[in-house]
Amino acid sequence: MSKINIGGQAVIEGVMMRAPRSLAIAVRRPTGDIVVKREEVIPLSERFPIVKLPVVRGAVALFSSLITGIKALNFSANEAMVEEEKEGEEKQELSSWAMAGTMAVAFGFGILLFFILPLYVTKLLTPIIGTSNIVFNLVDGVIRVAVFLLYIFAISRMNDIQRVFQYHGAEHKSIFAFEAGDALTVENVRKYSCLHPRCGTSFLLIVMLVSIVVFSLIPKLWPFYLKAGSRIVLLPLIAGLSYELLKWSAKNDQSPIVRLLIAPGLGLQRLTTREPDDSQLEVAIRSMEEALAVNAGFKDDRLVI
């Protein structure tokens, strides 16, 4: 199974691991027990061949990851707060409508914060930056990246998020160990780095940078509402292009030039990962083992974010 690519996500007191045909979420309850949810996953490319096309697959991966990630967070939030299961008592979970509402709010917040707000601030700066389309979009991009970095820095100072970032580090270490062919033990996994070139943090940074290039094609003279709307419409294209760049860099990360290009993403991961303790490594390892068990030896060379 050494050829398959494993991706993951830190959740509340746990880790979700994703293999090409499986998904597993391991969460440590306050009692100390590790509870696991695992399931088979049918790749969308098998049902819809168009999903295999470059760029298209990246756009699909972004929205698919968003849906899967929120579901995993919902599961982990419920399990991390379980002190003790009482007989006849059912756990309350989000309904489908509540889940859809949560996703809509999260997506809308991201659009407003990282795309609409920078555009509006840049519009206010027009008397200072002049009428050049290149300068306008460059300033818009710089503000967007600055907002993104400030957001990451701000949440990294929160105690609860610090624990999520520790699980993020545990996820990366476990994936490194698996890719190296090491046995998945705490001792083996502990020695690896918390910084991984296929991390979602790096992907988001690439999205921010690619958006500068794509948005530069939008005429500066367009009214604000058209510029704002175009940023939403072009997001799938930006995600698709960013995915292809991330996939290319992951396959060529031994090249000195590629290492230089991915260095900013790895540097940003120093904010979104923390060194995990052994109990957190145990959870990440358990999640990976469960995902691999369900995957049942299926081989694939696709990149999973």
Coordinates of C-alpha atoms in Angstrom, one line a residue:
M1 CA 0.0 0.0 0.0
S2 CA 3.0 2.3 -0.1
K3 CA 2.0 3.8 -3.4
I4 CA -1.3 5.3 -2.3
N5 CA -1.5 8.9 -1.2
I6 CA -3.0 9.7 2.2
G7 CA -4.4 13.1 3.1
G8 CA -5.8 14.3 6.3
Q9 CA -7.3 17.0 8.5
A10 CA -7.0 17.8 12.2
V11 CA -10.3 18.0 14.0
I12 CA -11.3 18.6 17.6
E13 CA -9.3 16.2 19.7
G14 CA -8.6 14.0 16.7
V15 CA -7.6 13.4 13.1
M16 CA -9.4 12.5 9.9
M17 CA -7.4 10.5 7.4
R18 CA -8.5 10.0 3.8
A19 CA -7.3 7.3 1.4
P20 CA -8.4 7.0 -2.2
R21 CA -11.3 4.7 -1.3
S22 CA -11.8 5.3 2.5
L23 CA -12.1 7.8 5.2
A24 CA -11.5 7.4 9.0
I25 CA -11.9 9.8 11.9
A26 CA -10.3 9.0 15.2
V27 CA -11.2 11.2 18.3
R28 CA -10.1 10.9 21.9
R29 CA -12.9 11.3 24.3
P30 CA -12.4 13.0 27.7
T31 CA -12.5 9.5 29.2
G32 CA -9.3 8.7 27.3
D33 CA -10.9 6.2 24.9
I34 CA -10.4 6.6 21.2
V35 CA -13.6 6.4 19.2
V36 CA -13.4 5.8 15.4
K37 CA -15.8 6.5 12.5
R38 CA -14.8 5.0 9.2
E39 CA -16.4 4.6 5.8
E40 CA -15.8 3.6 2.2
V41 CA -15.6 6.4 -0.3
I42 CA -16.4 6.0 -4.0
P43 CA -14.2 8.4 -6.0
L44 CA -16.3 10.9 -7.9
S45 CA -14.1 10.3 -10.9
E46 CA -15.6 6.8 -11.2
R47 CA -19.2 8.2 -11.5
F48 CA -18.2 11.4 -13.4
P49 CA -15.2 11.0 -15.8
I50 CA -15.0 14.7 -16.3
V51 CA -13.7 15.0 -12.7
K52 CA -10.4 13.4 -13.9
L53 CA -9.6 16.4 -16.1
P54 CA -6.9 18.8 -14.9
V55 CA -8.2 21.9 -13.1
V56 CA -11.7 20.4 -12.9
R57 CA -10.4 17.8 -10.4
G58 CA -9.0 20.6 -8.2
A59 CA -12.2 22.6 -8.1
V60 CA -14.1 19.5 -7.2
A61 CA -11.5 18.6 -4.5
L62 CA -11.9 22.0 -2.8
F63 CA -15.6 21.7 -2.4
S64 CA -15.5 18.0 -1.6
S65 CA -12.9 18.7 1.1
L66 CA -15.0 21.5 2.6
I67 CA -18.1 19.2 2.9
T68 CA -16.1 16.3 4.3
G69 CA -14.1 18.5 6.7
I70 CA -17.2 20.1 8.2
K71 CA -18.8 16.6 8.7
A72 CA -15.6 15.4 10.4
L73 CA -15.6 18.5 12.7
N74 CA -19.2 17.8 13.6
F75 CA -18.4 14.2 14.5
S76 CA -15.3 15.2 16.5
A77 CA -17.1 18.0 18.4
N78 CA -19.8 15.5 19.5
E79 CA -17.4 12.8 20.5
A80 CA -14.9 15.1 22.2
M81 CA -17.6 16.4 24.6
V82 CA -18.9 12.9 25.6
E83 CA -18.0 12.3 29.2
E84 CA -19.8 9.1 29.5
E85 CA -22.5 7.4 27.5
K86 CA -25.7 7.0 29.5
E87 CA -28.0 4.1 28.8
G88 CA -30.9 5.2 26.6
E89 CA -29.4 8.6 25.9
E90 CA -28.9 9.6 22.3
K91 CA -26.2 12.0 21.2
Q92 CA -27.4 15.2 19.5
E93 CA -25.9 15.8 16.1
L94 CA -26.4 18.4 13.5
S95 CA -29.3 17.8 11.1
S96 CA -28.7 18.0 7.3
W97 CA -30.2 21.5 7.2
A98 CA -28.0 22.6 10.1
M99 CA -25.0 21.1 8.4
A100 CA -25.8 22.9 5.1
G101 CA -26.3 26.2 7.0
T102 CA -22.9 25.8 8.7
M103 CA -21.2 25.2 5.4
A104 CA -22.9 28.2 3.8
V105 CA -21.9 30.5 6.7
A106 CA -18.3 29.2 6.6
F107 CA -18.0 29.6 2.9
G108 CA -19.7 33.0 2.9
F109 CA -17.4 34.2 5.7
G110 CA -14.3 33.1 3.8
I111 CA -15.5 34.9 0.6
L112 CA -16.2 38.1 2.4
L113 CA -13.0 38.1 4.5
F114 CA -10.5 37.0 1.9
F115 CA -12.0 38.3 -1.4
I116 CA -14.6 41.0 -1.0
L117 CA -13.0 42.9 1.9
P118 CA -9.6 43.3 0.1
L119 CA -11.4 44.4 -3.0
Y120 CA -13.3 47.0 -1.1
V121 CA -10.2 48.3 0.7
T122 CA -8.4 48.5 -2.6
K123 CA -11.3 50.5 -4.1
L124 CA -11.0 53.0 -1.2
L125 CA -7.3 53.3 -2.0
T126 CA -7.9 54.2 -5.7
P127 CA -7.1 57.9 -5.3
I128 CA -3.7 56.9 -3.9
I129 CA -2.7 53.9 -6.1
G130 CA -3.9 55.5 -9.4
T131 CA -5.7 54.0 -12.4
S132 CA -3.3 51.2 -13.4
N133 CA -5.1 47.9 -13.6
I134 CA -1.8 46.0 -12.8
V135 CA -1.2 48.2 -9.6
F136 CA -4.9 47.9 -8.6
N137 CA -4.9 44.0 -8.7
L138 CA -1.4 43.8 -7.2
V139 CA -2.5 45.9 -4.2
D140 CA -5.7 43.9 -3.9
G141 CA -3.6 40.7 -3.9
V142 CA -1.2 42.0 -1.3
I143 CA -4.1 43.0 1.0
R144 CA -5.7 39.6 0.5
V145 CA -2.5 37.7 1.5
A146 CA -2.0 40.1 4.4
V147 CA -5.6 39.4 5.7
F148 CA -5.0 35.7 5.3
L149 CA -1.7 35.8 7.2
L150 CA -3.2 37.9 10.0
Y151 CA -6.2 35.6 10.3
I152 CA -3.9 32.5 10.6
F153 CA -1.7 34.3 13.2
A154 CA -4.7 35.5 15.2
I155 CA -6.4 32.0 15.5
S156 CA -3.0 30.4 16.2
R157 CA -2.9 32.3 19.5
M158 CA -6.1 30.7 20.8
N159 CA -5.6 27.8 23.3
D160 CA -8.3 25.5 21.8
I161 CA -6.9 26.0 18.3
Q162 CA -3.4 25.2 19.7
R163 CA -4.5 21.7 20.4
V164 CA -6.0 21.4 16.9
F165 CA -2.7 22.5 15.5
Q166 CA -1.0 19.8 17.6
Y167 CA -3.2 17.2 16.0
H168 CA -2.3 18.8 12.7
G169 CA 1.3 18.1 13.4
A170 CA 0.5 14.5 14.4
E171 CA -1.4 14.1 11.1
H172 CA 1.7 15.2 9.1
K173 CA 4.1 13.1 11.1
S174 CA 2.0 10.0 10.5
I175 CA 1.7 10.7 6.8
F176 CA 5.5 11.1 6.6
A177 CA 6.1 7.8 8.4
F178 CA 3.6 6.0 6.1
E179 CA 5.3 7.5 2.9
A180 CA 8.7 6.4 4.2
G181 CA 7.4 2.9 4.7
D182 CA 8.0 2.9 8.5
A183 CA 5.9 0.9 10.9
L184 CA 3.2 3.1 12.3
T185 CA 4.4 3.3 15.9
V186 CA 4.6 6.3 18.1
E187 CA 8.4 5.9 18.3
N188 CA 8.8 5.9 14.5
V189 CA 6.2 8.6 13.8
R190 CA 7.6 11.0 16.5
K191 CA 10.9 11.6 14.6
Y192 CA 9.3 13.1 11.5
S193 CA 8.6 16.8 10.6
C194 CA 5.4 18.6 11.3
L195 CA 5.7 20.4 7.9
H196 CA 4.4 18.6 4.9
P197 CA 4.4 19.9 1.3
R198 CA 0.9 18.6 0.5
C199 CA -0.7 20.5 3.4
G200 CA -4.0 22.4 3.0
T201 CA -2.3 25.4 4.5
S202 CA 0.1 25.5 1.6
F203 CA -2.8 25.0 -0.7
L204 CA -4.6 28.0 0.7
L205 CA -1.5 30.2 0.3
I206 CA -1.2 29.1 -3.3
V207 CA -4.9 30.0 -3.8
M208 CA -4.1 33.5 -2.5
L209 CA -1.2 33.9 -4.9
V210 CA -2.9 32.4 -8.0
S211 CA -5.9 34.7 -7.4
I212 CA -3.6 37.7 -7.9
V213 CA -2.8 36.5 -11.4
V214 CA -6.4 35.5 -12.3
F215 CA -8.0 38.6 -11.0
S216 CA -5.6 40.8 -12.9
L217 CA -7.6 39.7 -16.0
I218 CA -10.6 41.6 -14.7
P219 CA -10.9 45.1 -16.1
K220 CA -10.4 47.8 -13.4
L221 CA -13.2 49.9 -14.9
W222 CA -15.8 47.3 -14.1
P223 CA -18.2 48.4 -11.3
F224 CA -17.6 47.0 -7.8
Y225 CA -20.5 44.5 -7.9
L226 CA -19.2 42.9 -11.1
K227 CA -15.7 42.7 -9.7
A228 CA -17.0 41.1 -6.5
G229 CA -19.2 38.7 -8.4
S230 CA -16.4 37.7 -10.7
R231 CA -14.3 36.7 -7.7
I232 CA -16.9 34.2 -6.6
V233 CA -17.4 32.9 -10.2
L234 CA -13.7 32.5 -10.7
L235 CA -13.0 30.7 -7.4
P236 CA -13.4 27.2 -8.9
L237 CA -10.9 28.0 -11.6
I238 CA -8.4 29.4 -9.0
A239 CA -8.9 26.3 -6.9
G240 CA -8.3 24.1 -9.9
L241 CA -5.1 25.8 -11.0
S242 CA -3.8 25.9 -7.4
Y243 CA -4.5 22.2 -7.0
E244 CA -2.4 21.4 -10.2
L245 CA 0.5 23.5 -8.8
L246 CA 0.3 21.8 -5.5
K247 CA 0.3 18.4 -7.1
W248 CA 3.2 19.3 -9.4
S249 CA 5.3 20.6 -6.5
A250 CA 4.6 17.5 -4.4
K251 CA 5.9 15.3 -7.2
N252 CA 9.0 17.4 -7.8
D253 CA 9.8 18.4 -4.2
Q254 CA 13.4 17.1 -4.6
S255 CA 14.2 19.9 -7.1
P256 CA 16.1 22.8 -5.5
I257 CA 13.9 25.3 -7.5
V258 CA 10.7 23.6 -6.3
R259 CA 11.9 23.5 -2.7
L260 CA 12.4 27.3 -3.0
L261 CA 8.9 27.7 -4.3
I262 CA 7.3 25.7 -1.6
A263 CA 9.3 27.3 1.2
P264 CA 6.7 30.0 2.0
G265 CA 3.9 27.3 2.4
L266 CA 6.1 25.3 4.7
G267 CA 7.0 28.4 6.6
L268 CA 3.3 29.2 7.1
Q269 CA 2.8 25.7 8.5
R270 CA 4.9 26.8 11.4
L271 CA 1.9 28.8 12.5
T272 CA -0.7 26.0 11.8
T273 CA 1.2 23.0 13.3
R274 CA 2.5 22.3 16.7
E275 CA 4.6 19.5 18.1
P276 CA 2.2 16.8 19.3
D277 CA 2.4 14.6 22.4
D278 CA 2.4 10.8 22.2
S279 CA -1.3 10.6 23.0
Q280 CA -2.1 12.7 20.0
L281 CA 0.3 10.7 17.8
E282 CA -1.7 7.6 18.9
V283 CA -4.9 9.1 17.6
A284 CA -3.4 10.1 14.3
I285 CA -1.9 6.6 13.8
R286 CA -5.2 5.0 14.7
S287 CA -7.0 7.1 12.1
M288 CA -4.5 6.2 9.4
E289 CA -4.6 2.5 10.3
E290 CA -8.4 2.5 10.1
A291 CA -8.4 4.3 6.8
L292 CA -5.9 1.9 5.3
A293 CA -7.9 -1.1 6.6
V294 CA -11.0 0.1 4.8
N295 CA -9.1 1.1 1.7
A296 CA -8.2 -2.6 1.4
G297 CA -5.0 -2.3 -0.6
F298 CA -6.4 -0.1 -3.4
K299 CA -3.6 1.5 -5.3
D300 CA -3.8 5.0 -6.8
D301 CA -1.4 7.8 -7.6
R302 CA -3.8 10.7 -7.1
L303 CA -3.1 13.5 -4.8
V304 CA -5.5 13.7 -1.8
I305 CA -5.6 17.0 0.0

